[in-house]
Amino acid sequence: MSGSARPVAWGAVALGGALGTLLRAGGMLVFPPELGAIPWVILVENVTGAFFLGALTGWLLAREPLPPWLEDFLVPGMLGSFTTFSALAVDVIGLGAGRGAGYLALSVATGLAAAAAGLALGSTRASALAAPSASPPGDPRR
Amino acid sequence: MRPILDGPGSAGVELVFLLAGLALAGALGAVARVALVRAVARLQARLQARIPARIPVRAPDRAQDRALTPAPVPQLPPAPHPFPAGTLTVNALGAFIAGGILGAGLGAGGVGWLLLAGFFGAFTTFSTWMVELRLRPPRAALIYLLATLLLGVGAAAAGMGLGSAIGLAG
């Protein structure tokens, strides 16, 4: 979701969305969530997705952009669909005030930490690989 | 896979249909999300373009008047990270409808999986929310965090309430 005016490759978004959804739902099929329990599978998937999206975003901000179709496939497609907010929100309500708030706080805290770790890793990897040229093209701290 | 899909047929065939359905629903959800996010971003840009014209120009500069040269129109630089209204919209809308589906008792079985885990799972996103929070200055991030928590979880609660009311009436 670069926000630029370039056209979106809808096929790439759709394919990424299908793959991200299968990965997320696959986790729920292999480890079925227990009724009334903290949905650990979704928590792990959301936090993992936040880490990878952070790493990819950190990389993209520090380096030349990927081919547009690949960015559409990976960013709004696969990683956007692998993680979910609707399940988080309805589970927070379903768990009740106390545990729901705890689950929400845990999701946000670990998600933010994972996104930060991903961003840091992605941008440092990108800078390390771009080291030969003193100033990489583009704006590294956009 | 018996508990997930009910009805006749072998479990293996059911699983294949479920996975194919999930892939299709997820593809549609992702496309709908990107389309709505971009529509909201366009609307946002159009609204933001109007704002500078409405901001009263600073008190006229006397020296400029005497020189008879028009004062430069103050131009606000484009915000580097405009408020992620698109992500907030899809997340709140998706949470509302998912809550409605669950509240109405339509969340069980294969159709529930396709709608909730498939379409609305892909339509809403957690990773984008987290990374957008990290890319914003602290104060703006706090506003975005609270807005999503309030509107997103509030929408899920409202949807569940509405869904169960409709489910009871229907």
CSV table of C-alpha atoms in Angstrom, one decimal, chain A residues 1-8 10 13-19 21-22 24-26 28-29 33 46-47 49-50 53-54 57 61 75-77 79-94 104 107-108 110-113 115-116 119 142, chain B residues 1 4 15 18-20 22-35 37-38 81 87 91-92 94-95 98-99 102 113 116-135 145 148-149 151-154 156-157 160:
chain,number,residue,atom,x,y,z
A,1,MET,CA,0.0,0.0,0.0
A,2,SER,CA,2.4,2.6,-1.2
A,3,GLY,CA,-0.3,5.2,-1.7
A,4,SER,CA,1.2,6.2,-5.0
A,5,ALA,CA,-0.9,6.8,-8.1
A,6,ARG,CA,0.4,3.7,-10.0
A,7,PRO,CA,-2.3,1.2,-11.0
A,8,VAL,CA,-2.7,-1.8,-8.8
A,10,TRP,CA,-5.4,-6.8,-9.1
A,13,VAL,CA,-3.4,-8.8,-4.9
A,14,ALA,CA,-5.9,-11.6,-5.4
A,15,LEU,CA,-3.2,-14.3,-5.7
A,16,GLY,CA,-1.4,-13.0,-2.6
A,17,GLY,CA,-4.7,-12.8,-0.8
A,18,ALA,CA,-5.6,-16.4,-1.6
A,19,LEU,CA,-2.2,-17.6,-0.4
A,21,THR,CA,-5.7,-16.6,3.6
A,22,LEU,CA,-4.8,-20.3,3.1
A,24,ARG,CA,-3.8,-18.3,8.1
A,25,ALA,CA,-6.8,-20.6,7.9
A,26,GLY,CA,-4.5,-23.6,7.5
A,28,MET,CA,-6.5,-22.7,12.3
A,29,LEU,CA,-7.4,-26.0,10.7
A,33,PRO,CA,-9.1,-22.8,18.3
A,46,ASN,CA,-0.8,-11.7,13.5
A,47,VAL,CA,2.5,-11.1,15.2
A,49,GLY,CA,2.8,-11.2,9.8
A,50,ALA,CA,3.5,-7.8,11.5
A,53,LEU,CA,5.5,-6.8,6.9
A,54,GLY,CA,7.8,-4.6,9.0
A,57,THR,CA,8.7,-2.3,4.6
A,61,LEU,CA,12.0,2.2,2.4
A,75,VAL,CA,2.3,-6.4,0.8
A,76,PRO,CA,-1.4,-5.8,0.5
A,77,GLY,CA,-1.9,-9.3,-0.9
A,79,LEU,CA,0.9,-10.3,4.3
A,80,GLY,CA,-2.2,-8.1,4.5
A,81,SER,CA,-4.4,-11.2,4.2
A,82,PHE,CA,-2.3,-13.5,6.4
A,83,THR,CA,-3.1,-11.2,9.4
A,84,THR,CA,-6.6,-10.3,10.4
A,85,PHE,CA,-8.3,-7.6,12.6
A,86,SER,CA,-11.9,-8.9,12.4
A,87,ALA,CA,-11.1,-12.1,14.2
A,88,LEU,CA,-9.1,-10.2,16.8
A,89,ALA,CA,-12.0,-7.7,17.4
A,90,VAL,CA,-14.8,-10.3,17.7
A,91,ASP,CA,-12.6,-12.6,19.9
A,92,VAL,CA,-11.9,-9.7,22.2
A,93,ILE,CA,-15.7,-9.2,22.6
A,94,GLY,CA,-16.3,-13.0,22.9
A,104,LEU,CA,-6.1,-7.2,22.9
A,107,SER,CA,-1.7,-8.6,20.6
A,108,VAL,CA,-1.0,-4.9,20.3
A,110,THR,CA,3.7,-8.0,20.7
A,111,GLY,CA,2.6,-6.8,17.3
A,112,LEU,CA,4.2,-3.4,17.8
A,113,ALA,CA,7.4,-5.1,19.0
A,115,ALA,CA,6.8,-4.7,13.6
A,116,ALA,CA,9.6,-2.6,15.1
A,119,LEU,CA,11.5,-2.6,10.4
A,142,ARG,CA,11.2,8.4,4.1
B,1,MET,CA,-12.7,-32.3,9.2
B,4,ILE,CA,-16.1,-28.0,10.3
B,15,LEU,CA,-11.4,-30.3,2.8
B,18,LEU,CA,-13.1,-25.8,1.9
B,19,LEU,CA,-9.6,-24.8,0.9
B,20,ALA,CA,-10.6,-23.8,-2.6
B,22,LEU,CA,-11.1,-20.1,1.4
B,23,ALA,CA,-8.6,-19.2,-1.4
B,24,LEU,CA,-11.4,-17.6,-3.5
B,25,ALA,CA,-12.9,-15.8,-0.5
B,26,GLY,CA,-9.5,-14.6,0.6
B,27,ALA,CA,-8.7,-13.3,-2.9
B,28,LEU,CA,-12.0,-11.4,-3.0
B,29,GLY,CA,-11.4,-10.0,0.5
B,30,ALA,CA,-7.9,-8.8,-0.3
B,31,VAL,CA,-9.1,-7.1,-3.6
B,32,ALA,CA,-12.0,-5.5,-1.8
B,33,ARG,CA,-9.7,-4.3,1.0
B,34,VAL,CA,-7.2,-2.7,-1.5
B,35,ALA,CA,-10.0,-1.2,-3.5
B,37,VAL,CA,-8.3,1.6,1.0
B,38,ARG,CA,-7.5,3.3,-2.3
B,81,HIS,CA,2.1,10.1,6.4
B,87,THR,CA,-7.0,0.8,7.0
B,91,ASN,CA,-10.8,-2.9,9.9
B,92,ALA,CA,-13.8,-1.3,11.6
B,94,GLY,CA,-14.8,-5.8,8.7
B,95,ALA,CA,-15.1,-6.2,12.4
B,98,ALA,CA,-17.9,-10.3,11.2
B,99,GLY,CA,-19.6,-9.4,14.5
B,102,LEU,CA,-21.4,-14.3,14.5
B,113,TRP,CA,-15.5,-20.3,7.6
B,116,LEU,CA,-15.2,-15.1,8.5
B,117,ALA,CA,-11.8,-16.8,8.0
B,118,GLY,CA,-11.9,-16.3,4.3
B,119,PHE,CA,-13.4,-13.0,3.2
B,120,PHE,CA,-13.4,-10.9,6.3
B,121,GLY,CA,-10.1,-12.4,7.6
B,122,ALA,CA,-8.4,-11.1,4.4
B,123,PHE,CA,-10.5,-7.9,4.2
B,124,THR,CA,-9.1,-6.8,7.5
B,125,THR,CA,-5.5,-6.6,8.4
B,126,PHE,CA,-3.4,-6.5,11.6
B,127,SER,CA,0.1,-6.3,10.1
B,128,THR,CA,-0.6,-3.1,8.1
B,129,TRP,CA,-2.1,-1.5,11.3
B,130,MET,CA,1.1,-2.4,13.3
B,131,VAL,CA,3.6,-1.2,10.7
B,132,GLU,CA,1.6,2.0,10.1
B,133,LEU,CA,1.7,2.7,13.8
B,134,ARG,CA,5.4,2.2,13.8
B,135,LEU,CA,5.9,4.6,10.9
B,145,LEU,CA,-4.0,3.3,18.0
B,148,THR,CA,-8.7,1.7,15.8
B,149,LEU,CA,-9.1,0.1,19.3
B,151,LEU,CA,-13.9,2.0,16.5
B,152,GLY,CA,-12.7,-1.5,15.7
B,153,VAL,CA,-13.7,-3.3,18.9
B,154,GLY,CA,-16.7,-1.0,19.2
B,156,ALA,CA,-17.4,-5.7,16.5
B,157,ALA,CA,-19.6,-5.3,19.7
B,160,MET,CA,-22.7,-8.7,17.4
